[in-house]
């Protein structure tokens, strides 16, 4: 069966520090991968998605970037964090090639101080 | 623009009472439709999905949803709510050919004794 992992689970970082959040999927190949942010009391905002290695689509201009160095690995990064980057970050995967559900990881709670 | 609307931000239901959470979509064609549930600090879990066919869809945990094309709605229902159903519920939609889900802003369900 497929599983999706995110780490770390929680992170407290000072303003201006770098960020790296990792997401990995097991038990499938060539998945579509997604990064969402969920700010307190708000819905999900799609940040990036990827349909293959090295292919990244950005949904909103922001302080963050994403990379997909391997088929089942998706990384969210920042060179300098802002206070507004605080939130709950969710990674998700979906079968590539036309199926539709997305399956979500447990999330990372990021607090920028 | 394509959108998903959940008009109720909060709903409080007594334990044992019935539940209906509203979801409306705005798309040119009938999208694929989903309901997810999120417990505090957790990722999202898929409750059910509608692709085509029977407009009444059964999901996990005793939930069901009914697709009504004439009303552009996909409301989630449960005949008898349990205290463990307290969570946030998200409706989402996707159109064929697009890799992305569009989420509503969520409805927080509170269950009173």
mmCIF file of N, CA and C in Angstrom, chain B residues 23-109:
data_model
loop_
_atom_site.group_PDB
_atom_site.id
_atom_site.type_symbol
_atom_site.label_atom_id
_atom_site.label_comp_id
_atom_site.label_asym_id
_atom_site.label_seq_id
_atom_site.Cartn_x
_atom_site.Cartn_y
_atom_site.Cartn_z
ATOM 1 N N UNK B 23 -22.086 22.242 0.033
ATOM 2 C CA UNK B 23 -20.986 22.505 -0.892
ATOM 3 C C UNK B 23 -21.584 22.838 -2.254
ATOM 4 N N UNK B 24 -21.155 23.939 -2.821
ATOM 5 C CA UNK B 24 -21.564 24.328 -4.177
ATOM 6 C C UNK B 24 -20.328 24.560 -5.023
ATOM 7 N N UNK B 25 -20.431 24.223 -6.294
ATOM 8 C CA UNK B 25 -19.290 24.415 -7.186
ATOM 9 C C UNK B 25 -19.703 25.279 -8.365
ATOM 10 N N UNK B 26 -18.705 25.906 -8.939
ATOM 11 C CA UNK B 26 -18.919 26.752 -10.104
ATOM 12 C C UNK B 26 -17.938 26.331 -11.183
ATOM 13 N N UNK B 27 -18.406 25.491 -12.097
ATOM 14 C CA UNK B 27 -17.581 24.981 -13.174
ATOM 15 C C UNK B 27 -18.417 24.934 -14.445
ATOM 16 N N UNK B 28 -17.757 24.996 -15.577
ATOM 17 C CA UNK B 28 -18.476 24.898 -16.841
ATOM 18 C C UNK B 28 -18.986 23.505 -17.098
ATOM 19 N N UNK B 29 -18.242 22.496 -16.667
ATOM 20 C CA UNK B 29 -18.652 21.103 -16.826
ATOM 21 C C UNK B 29 -18.739 20.478 -15.440
ATOM 22 N N UNK B 30 -19.347 19.313 -15.370
ATOM 23 C CA UNK B 30 -19.442 18.625 -14.081
ATOM 24 C C UNK B 30 -18.053 18.163 -13.660
ATOM 25 N N UNK B 31 -17.598 18.635 -12.523
ATOM 26 C CA UNK B 31 -16.267 18.223 -12.064
ATOM 27 C C UNK B 31 -16.337 16.922 -11.289
ATOM 28 N N UNK B 32 -15.179 16.367 -11.023
ATOM 29 C CA UNK B 32 -15.089 15.304 -10.048
ATOM 30 C C UNK B 32 -15.141 15.976 -8.665
ATOM 31 N N UNK B 33 -15.857 15.383 -7.742
ATOM 32 C CA UNK B 33 -16.125 16.021 -6.455
ATOM 33 C C UNK B 33 -15.690 15.138 -5.301
ATOM 34 N N UNK B 34 -15.216 15.774 -4.244
ATOM 35 C CA UNK B 34 -14.648 15.052 -3.109
ATOM 36 C C UNK B 34 -15.057 15.732 -1.813
ATOM 37 N N UNK B 35 -15.116 14.926 -0.765
ATOM 38 C CA UNK B 35 -15.186 15.439 0.590
ATOM 39 C C UNK B 35 -14.028 14.839 1.384
ATOM 40 N N UNK B 36 -13.330 15.749 2.111
ATOM 41 C CA UNK B 36 -12.251 15.342 2.987
ATOM 42 C C UNK B 36 -12.581 15.792 4.406
ATOM 43 N N UNK B 37 -11.985 15.086 5.386
ATOM 44 C CA UNK B 37 -12.120 15.470 6.781
ATOM 45 C C UNK B 37 -10.727 15.660 7.366
ATOM 46 N N UNK B 38 -10.610 16.671 8.237
ATOM 47 C CA UNK B 38 -9.325 16.954 8.894
ATOM 48 C C UNK B 38 -9.544 17.108 10.385
ATOM 49 N N UNK B 39 -8.918 16.234 11.155
ATOM 50 C CA UNK B 39 -8.907 16.390 12.604
ATOM 51 C C UNK B 39 -7.810 17.378 12.974
ATOM 52 N N UNK B 40 -7.915 18.034 14.123
ATOM 53 C CA UNK B 40 -6.937 19.073 14.490
ATOM 54 C C UNK B 40 -5.501 18.583 14.416
ATOM 55 N N UNK B 41 -4.663 19.340 13.735
ATOM 56 C CA UNK B 41 -3.254 19.013 13.636
ATOM 57 C C UNK B 41 -2.931 17.828 12.763
ATOM 58 N N UNK B 42 -3.888 17.366 12.002
ATOM 59 C CA UNK B 42 -3.682 16.186 11.156
ATOM 60 C C UNK B 42 -3.797 16.527 9.681
ATOM 61 N N UNK B 43 -3.443 15.549 8.852
ATOM 62 C CA UNK B 43 -3.658 15.710 7.427
ATOM 63 C C UNK B 43 -5.117 15.487 7.070
ATOM 64 N N UNK B 44 -5.420 15.515 5.787
ATOM 65 C CA UNK B 44 -6.786 15.333 5.323
ATOM 66 C C UNK B 44 -7.023 13.871 4.935
ATOM 67 N N UNK B 45 -8.204 13.392 5.272
ATOM 68 C CA UNK B 45 -8.597 12.026 4.929
ATOM 69 C C UNK B 45 -9.783 12.078 3.977
ATOM 70 N N UNK B 46 -9.707 11.309 2.920
ATOM 71 C CA UNK B 46 -10.792 11.272 1.949
ATOM 72 C C UNK B 46 -11.997 10.526 2.515
ATOM 73 N N UNK B 47 -13.154 11.190 2.508
ATOM 74 C CA UNK B 47 -14.393 10.552 2.974
ATOM 75 C C UNK B 47 -15.120 9.859 1.823
ATOM 76 N N UNK B 48 -15.231 10.536 0.705
ATOM 77 C CA UNK B 48 -15.940 9.985 -0.438
ATOM 78 C C UNK B 48 -15.654 10.824 -1.668
ATOM 79 N N UNK B 49 -16.073 10.286 -2.813
ATOM 80 C CA UNK B 49 -15.820 10.969 -4.075
ATOM 81 C C UNK B 49 -16.953 10.670 -5.035
ATOM 82 N N UNK B 50 -17.174 11.589 -5.974
ATOM 83 C CA UNK B 50 -18.138 11.400 -7.036
ATOM 84 C C UNK B 50 -17.453 11.634 -8.364
ATOM 85 N N UNK B 51 -17.536 10.630 -9.232
ATOM 86 C CA UNK B 51 -16.976 10.775 -10.570
ATOM 87 C C UNK B 51 -18.094 10.806 -11.611
ATOM 88 N N UNK B 52 -18.995 9.859 -11.519
ATOM 89 C CA UNK B 52 -20.121 9.776 -12.451
ATOM 90 C C UNK B 52 -21.056 8.699 -11.931
ATOM 91 N N UNK B 53 -22.193 8.527 -12.610
ATOM 92 C CA UNK B 53 -23.102 7.447 -12.244
ATOM 93 C C UNK B 53 -24.063 7.844 -11.145
ATOM 94 N N UNK B 54 -24.287 6.925 -10.230
ATOM 95 C CA UNK B 54 -25.233 7.141 -9.141
ATOM 96 C C UNK B 54 -24.905 8.425 -8.398
ATOM 97 N N UNK B 55 -25.907 9.285 -8.258
ATOM 98 C CA UNK B 55 -25.657 10.601 -7.665
ATOM 99 C C UNK B 55 -25.586 10.569 -6.153
ATOM 100 N N UNK B 56 -25.952 9.462 -5.536
ATOM 101 C CA UNK B 56 -25.820 9.313 -4.092
ATOM 102 C C UNK B 56 -24.614 8.428 -3.840
ATOM 103 N N UNK B 57 -23.628 9.005 -3.177
ATOM 104 C CA UNK B 57 -22.348 8.326 -2.986
ATOM 105 C C UNK B 57 -22.171 7.979 -1.513
ATOM 106 N N UNK B 58 -21.772 6.755 -1.262
ATOM 107 C CA UNK B 58 -21.502 6.329 0.115
ATOM 108 C C UNK B 58 -20.013 6.435 0.400
ATOM 109 N N UNK B 59 -19.691 6.863 1.619
ATOM 110 C CA UNK B 59 -18.287 6.977 1.987
ATOM 111 C C UNK B 59 -17.978 6.228 3.259
ATOM 112 N N UNK B 60 -16.847 6.566 3.835
ATOM 113 C CA UNK B 60 -16.437 5.929 5.076
ATOM 114 C C UNK B 60 -17.089 6.625 6.260
ATOM 115 N N UNK B 61 -17.051 5.976 7.400
ATOM 116 C CA UNK B 61 -17.537 6.531 8.668
ATOM 117 C C UNK B 61 -19.020 6.874 8.630
ATOM 118 N N UNK B 62 -19.781 6.237 7.767
ATOM 119 C CA UNK B 62 -21.226 6.450 7.727
ATOM 120 C C UNK B 62 -21.676 7.695 6.980
ATOM 121 N N UNK B 63 -20.764 8.363 6.287
ATOM 122 C CA UNK B 63 -21.110 9.559 5.525
ATOM 123 C C UNK B 63 -21.607 9.208 4.123
ATOM 124 N N UNK B 64 -22.442 10.073 3.599
ATOM 125 C CA UNK B 64 -22.868 9.997 2.215
ATOM 126 C C UNK B 64 -22.979 11.404 1.655
ATOM 127 N N UNK B 65 -22.990 11.506 0.339
ATOM 128 C CA UNK B 65 -23.150 12.805 -0.306
ATOM 129 C C UNK B 65 -23.997 12.636 -1.547
ATOM 130 N N UNK B 66 -24.738 13.658 -1.881
ATOM 131 C CA UNK B 66 -25.604 13.616 -3.045
ATOM 132 C C UNK B 66 -25.227 14.710 -4.021
ATOM 133 N N UNK B 67 -24.961 14.309 -5.246
ATOM 134 C CA UNK B 67 -24.655 15.251 -6.323
ATOM 135 C C UNK B 67 -25.966 15.693 -6.964
ATOM 136 N N UNK B 68 -26.158 17.005 -7.028
ATOM 137 C CA UNK B 68 -27.340 17.562 -7.678
ATOM 138 C C UNK B 68 -26.869 18.551 -8.746
ATOM 139 N N UNK B 69 -26.955 18.109 -9.991
ATOM 140 C CA UNK B 69 -26.469 18.928 -11.095
ATOM 141 C C UNK B 69 -27.245 20.234 -11.194
ATOM 142 N N UNK B 70 -28.544 20.173 -11.002
ATOM 143 C CA UNK B 70 -29.400 21.351 -11.170
ATOM 144 C C UNK B 70 -29.066 22.439 -10.146
ATOM 145 N N UNK B 71 -28.526 22.024 -9.010
ATOM 146 C CA UNK B 71 -28.189 22.983 -7.966
ATOM 147 C C UNK B 71 -26.681 23.196 -7.841
ATOM 148 N N UNK B 72 -25.911 22.539 -8.685
ATOM 149 C CA UNK B 72 -24.436 22.608 -8.598
ATOM 150 C C UNK B 72 -23.983 22.364 -7.166
ATOM 151 N N UNK B 73 -24.551 21.317 -6.566
ATOM 152 C CA UNK B 73 -24.250 21.052 -5.165
ATOM 153 C C UNK B 73 -23.788 19.619 -4.958
ATOM 154 N N UNK B 74 -23.076 19.448 -3.872
ATOM 155 C CA UNK B 74 -22.581 18.125 -3.465
ATOM 156 C C UNK B 74 -22.543 18.141 -1.947
ATOM 157 N N UNK B 75 -23.696 18.030 -1.323
ATOM 158 C CA UNK B 75 -23.818 18.151 0.129
ATOM 159 C C UNK B 75 -23.503 16.838 0.829
ATOM 160 N N UNK B 76 -22.835 16.961 1.942
ATOM 161 C CA UNK B 76 -22.427 15.807 2.753
ATOM 162 C C UNK B 76 -23.438 15.593 3.856
ATOM 163 N N UNK B 77 -23.788 14.324 4.108
ATOM 164 C CA UNK B 77 -24.798 14.026 5.124
ATOM 165 C C UNK B 77 -24.366 12.854 5.988
ATOM 166 N N UNK B 78 -24.915 12.872 7.190
ATOM 167 C CA UNK B 78 -24.762 11.720 8.076
ATOM 168 C C UNK B 78 -26.015 11.660 8.929
ATOM 169 N N UNK B 79 -26.654 10.509 9.048
ATOM 170 C CA UNK B 79 -27.935 10.440 9.760
ATOM 171 C C UNK B 79 -27.814 10.631 11.276
ATOM 172 N N UNK B 80 -26.679 10.240 11.859
ATOM 173 C CA UNK B 80 -26.528 10.338 13.302
ATOM 174 C C UNK B 80 -25.070 10.658 13.622
ATOM 175 N N UNK B 81 -24.840 11.841 14.141
ATOM 176 C CA UNK B 81 -23.472 12.311 14.374
ATOM 177 C C UNK B 81 -22.935 11.780 15.700
ATOM 178 N N UNK B 82 -21.681 11.415 15.681
ATOM 179 C CA UNK B 82 -20.971 10.957 16.876
ATOM 180 C C UNK B 82 -19.986 12.034 17.302
ATOM 181 N N UNK B 83 -19.650 12.058 18.598
ATOM 182 C CA UNK B 83 -18.737 13.095 19.076
ATOM 183 C C UNK B 83 -17.412 13.060 18.304
ATOM 184 N N UNK B 84 -17.005 11.875 17.849
ATOM 185 C CA UNK B 84 -15.729 11.756 17.136
ATOM 186 C C UNK B 84 -15.775 12.370 15.737
ATOM 187 N N UNK B 85 -16.960 12.777 15.301
ATOM 188 C CA UNK B 85 -17.061 13.426 13.982
ATOM 189 C C UNK B 85 -16.659 14.891 14.028
ATOM 190 N N UNK B 86 -16.450 15.436 15.215
ATOM 191 C CA UNK B 86 -16.023 16.832 15.323
ATOM 192 C C UNK B 86 -14.683 17.005 14.626
ATOM 193 N N UNK B 87 -14.667 17.876 13.626
ATOM 194 C CA UNK B 87 -13.483 18.046 12.786
ATOM 195 C C UNK B 87 -13.788 19.146 11.781
ATOM 196 N N UNK B 88 -12.870 19.371 10.878
ATOM 197 C CA UNK B 88 -13.118 20.304 9.784
ATOM 198 C C UNK B 88 -13.311 19.506 8.499
ATOM 199 N N UNK B 89 -14.283 19.930 7.722
ATOM 200 C CA UNK B 89 -14.654 19.206 6.512
ATOM 201 C C UNK B 89 -14.443 20.095 5.296
ATOM 202 N N UNK B 90 -13.790 19.524 4.295
ATOM 203 C CA UNK B 90 -13.483 20.261 3.081
ATOM 204 C C UNK B 90 -14.111 19.582 1.874
ATOM 205 N N UNK B 91 -14.754 20.376 1.060
ATOM 206 C CA UNK B 91 -15.252 19.943 -0.229
ATOM 207 C C UNK B 91 -14.225 20.352 -1.282
ATOM 208 N N UNK B 92 -14.043 19.531 -2.299
ATOM 209 C CA UNK B 92 -13.056 19.839 -3.331
ATOM 210 C C UNK B 92 -13.565 19.372 -4.685
ATOM 211 N N UNK B 93 -13.044 19.980 -5.732
ATOM 212 C CA UNK B 93 -13.484 19.651 -7.085
ATOM 213 C C UNK B 93 -12.299 19.663 -8.029
ATOM 214 N N UNK B 94 -12.429 18.873 -9.071
ATOM 215 C CA UNK B 94 -11.394 18.843 -10.106
ATOM 216 C C UNK B 94 -12.056 18.593 -11.446
ATOM 217 N N UNK B 95 -11.578 19.283 -12.456
ATOM 218 C CA UNK B 95 -12.107 19.125 -13.800
ATOM 219 C C UNK B 95 -11.159 18.247 -14.599
ATOM 220 N N UNK B 96 -11.720 17.416 -15.432
ATOM 221 C CA UNK B 96 -10.930 16.515 -16.271
ATOM 222 C C UNK B 96 -9.860 17.285 -17.030
ATOM 223 N N UNK B 97 -8.665 16.738 -16.993
ATOM 224 C CA UNK B 97 -7.570 17.351 -17.723
ATOM 225 C C UNK B 97 -6.738 18.283 -16.877
ATOM 226 N N UNK B 98 -7.225 18.624 -15.710
ATOM 227 C CA UNK B 98 -6.466 19.478 -14.812
ATOM 228 C C UNK B 98 -5.900 18.633 -13.678
ATOM 229 N N UNK B 99 -4.704 18.947 -13.267
ATOM 230 C CA UNK B 99 -4.041 18.171 -12.242
ATOM 231 C C UNK B 99 -4.366 18.637 -10.839
ATOM 232 N N UNK B 100 -5.118 19.709 -10.705
ATOM 233 C CA UNK B 100 -5.287 20.333 -9.413
ATOM 234 C C UNK B 100 -6.690 20.151 -8.869
ATOM 235 N N UNK B 101 -6.748 20.050 -7.542
ATOM 236 C CA UNK B 101 -8.018 20.134 -6.841
ATOM 237 C C UNK B 101 -8.224 21.573 -6.389
ATOM 238 N N UNK B 102 -9.474 22.019 -6.443
ATOM 239 C CA UNK B 102 -9.843 23.308 -5.863
ATOM 240 C C UNK B 102 -10.650 23.022 -4.609
ATOM 241 N N UNK B 103 -10.227 23.569 -3.496
ATOM 242 C CA UNK B 103 -10.875 23.301 -2.217
ATOM 243 C C UNK B 103 -11.775 24.454 -1.800
ATOM 244 N N UNK B 104 -12.853 24.105 -1.101
ATOM 245 C CA UNK B 104 -13.604 25.110 -0.385
ATOM 246 C C UNK B 104 -12.849 25.537 0.860
ATOM 247 N N UNK B 105 -13.379 26.521 1.544
ATOM 248 C CA UNK B 105 -12.686 27.059 2.719
ATOM 249 C C UNK B 105 -12.924 26.253 3.980
ATOM 250 N N UNK B 106 -13.775 25.238 3.888
ATOM 251 C CA UNK B 106 -13.955 24.333 5.015
ATOM 252 C C UNK B 106 -15.120 24.709 5.917
ATOM 253 N N UNK B 107 -15.671 23.701 6.563
ATOM 254 C CA UNK B 107 -16.707 23.875 7.593
ATOM 255 C C UNK B 107 -16.257 23.151 8.838
ATOM 256 N N UNK B 108 -16.212 23.874 9.940
ATOM 257 C CA UNK B 108 -15.827 23.258 11.206
ATOM 258 C C UNK B 108 -17.077 22.735 11.896
ATOM 259 N N UNK B 109 -17.076 21.454 12.174
ATOM 260 C CA UNK B 109 -18.201 20.812 12.836
ATOM 261 C C UNK B 109 -17.917 20.654 14.323
#
